[in-house]
Amino acid sequence: MRFAAACLLIASAAIATTLHVPAEYPSIQDAIDSAVDGDTVLVGPGSYHGIDFLGKGIVVTSEQGPGCTSIGRGPLYSSYGNVQIMNGETSSAVLEGFEISDGGRGVYIENCSPIVRGNVIIDNSGAIYGAGIYVSGPSPVIENNLILNNNAIGGSYSAFGGGIFCNYGSAQIHNNVIACNVSFCGAGVTCSGGGHPVFTNDTIVYNTIVDLWGGAFHLYYDSDTYVTVRNCILWGNLYDEATVEEGTLDIAWSDIGGGQDSIDVWGGGQLVWGEGNIDANPLFFAGPMSDYHLDTETSPCIDAGDPSPAYYDPEDPANPGYALWPALGTVRNDMGAYGGQGAFYWVGVTEEPAPPVGDATLASFPNPFSSMTAVIFQLPEPGIAELQVFDAAGRLVETLADGEFDTDPQAIVFYASDLPSSVYLCRLQAGASSATARVVLIR
């Protein structure tokens, strides 16, 4: 009987196949329904509806990446998320290469251990636990994703985890950009339920709590929750970088805006402040994958992560001892999403980094504000410039300026008396020069 079972397994592996969408199946779900363990569902460019992995050990991936292939709100699965993985899937279940947007929640993972890799999870709103990703399970892997502009408020003052809500289990979360998400608590990440997640080489920046606690991290509810953070960047998150209400936050070799004082520990919370932490502007510039690459020449996060070889950046075979771009400097770990071993995923996206944006500057005062704020910009040279305001879902709210300007500082008043409390993004474009700034409206 054992021999017969082994033969069946070999036969199953031998007939694993690729199911093509839409050439062979009109929808991703139709292909998943027909797939068996070991199959690959390969999805061509287009916009598709929500999906459920149905417990299958399959790879669901796109042909041309998230810039061309999206999964939006689906009538059958929107109550959980655009993508559901919740039926005991193992690491043989892989979701890769999609834009996942326009849902109450982007991805819902429960009681399973899939791999979610290389997606852009953006502009999801309404779920009160994890608008970008809800994750729980023995050992799921969340890696190399851009998790942006998700809003977990949903009308509730008990909303947690704009980017990620991490419940029990031991999720491995690394080399992600988690930015500009919004919630009442834990706008970047909320961890609870006695879980032991590990965050390595994540960039968690510019997330905003509207009312309560924890811009980058919020730990609560269970004293057994233990969160390990290594080689990460926590910067520009409003208000505190982290709050630890219950459980333990263990952080080392990371760039923390405001240092240890920016982590609020109270109730039954504990902080393990390890070695190697710094408090320095990471100096981002816009690269081909996201706006959060490190400045090639000046970022203090280059070669500043854990010096252990286990965390080394990929080595450039043409320059032994030096990192392979997008990692920078030597092979010692660069803090943030584009350093460490997980940076291998980004290699080959482009051979060279995009040039930095120009020297245009943009700021606002006051910020946060209650009804109006002055948006101040200055161009590096005279020219045509456009200044626009977008909401947290990326929708254009108002064009504040569109015309020709000299190099003198310009101040434009943004009147927001009719807008709801939220985070808004001001974006200045002047030829090849650009700049962005967040403004926070609080009633």
mmCIF file of C-alpha atoms in Angstrom, residues 12 31 50-51 96 126 138 148 161 171 179 189-190 193 216-218 239 242 319 342 347 371 384 389 401 414 432 441:
data_model
loop_
_atom_site.group_PDB
_atom_site.id
_atom_site.type_symbol
_atom_site.label_atom_id
_atom_site.label_comp_id
_atom_site.label_asym_id
_atom_site.label_seq_id
_atom_site.Cartn_x
_atom_site.Cartn_y
_atom_site.Cartn_z
ATOM 1 C CA SER A 12 0.401 13.505 -9.564
ATOM 2 C CA ALA A 31 -8.878 28.129 -13.189
ATOM 3 C CA GLY A 50 -11.873 38.187 -5.923
ATOM 4 C CA ILE A 51 -10.559 34.651 -5.509
ATOM 5 C CA GLU A 96 2.492 36.494 -6.654
ATOM 6 C CA GLY A 126 -13.394 49.380 5.272
ATOM 7 C CA PRO A 138 1.391 28.648 11.774
ATOM 8 C CA LEU A 148 0.215 51.190 0.434
ATOM 9 C CA GLY A 161 -3.868 47.509 11.194
ATOM 10 C CA ALA A 171 4.335 34.930 10.321
ATOM 11 C CA ALA A 179 3.547 53.003 3.776
ATOM 12 C CA VAL A 189 0.914 46.977 11.639
ATOM 13 C CA THR A 190 -1.147 45.709 14.577
ATOM 14 C CA GLY A 193 -3.495 37.162 19.796
ATOM 15 C CA ALA A 216 4.106 51.871 12.725
ATOM 16 C CA PHE A 217 3.279 49.171 15.322
ATOM 17 C CA HIS A 218 0.623 48.572 17.933
ATOM 18 C CA TYR A 239 1.991 59.834 16.227
ATOM 19 C CA ALA A 242 5.046 52.190 18.154
ATOM 20 C CA ASN A 319 32.393 43.291 -7.353
ATOM 21 C CA GLY A 342 15.222 39.121 0.667
ATOM 22 C CA VAL A 347 17.421 42.040 -8.438
ATOM 23 C CA SER A 371 -9.610 73.320 8.579
ATOM 24 C CA ILE A 384 5.526 75.036 -15.142
ATOM 25 C CA VAL A 389 -3.984 66.913 -3.345
ATOM 26 C CA ALA A 401 -1.852 75.254 -8.423
ATOM 27 C CA PHE A 414 -5.501 74.231 1.194
ATOM 28 C CA ALA A 432 11.523 66.108 -14.096
ATOM 29 C CA LEU A 441 -6.696 66.698 8.726
#
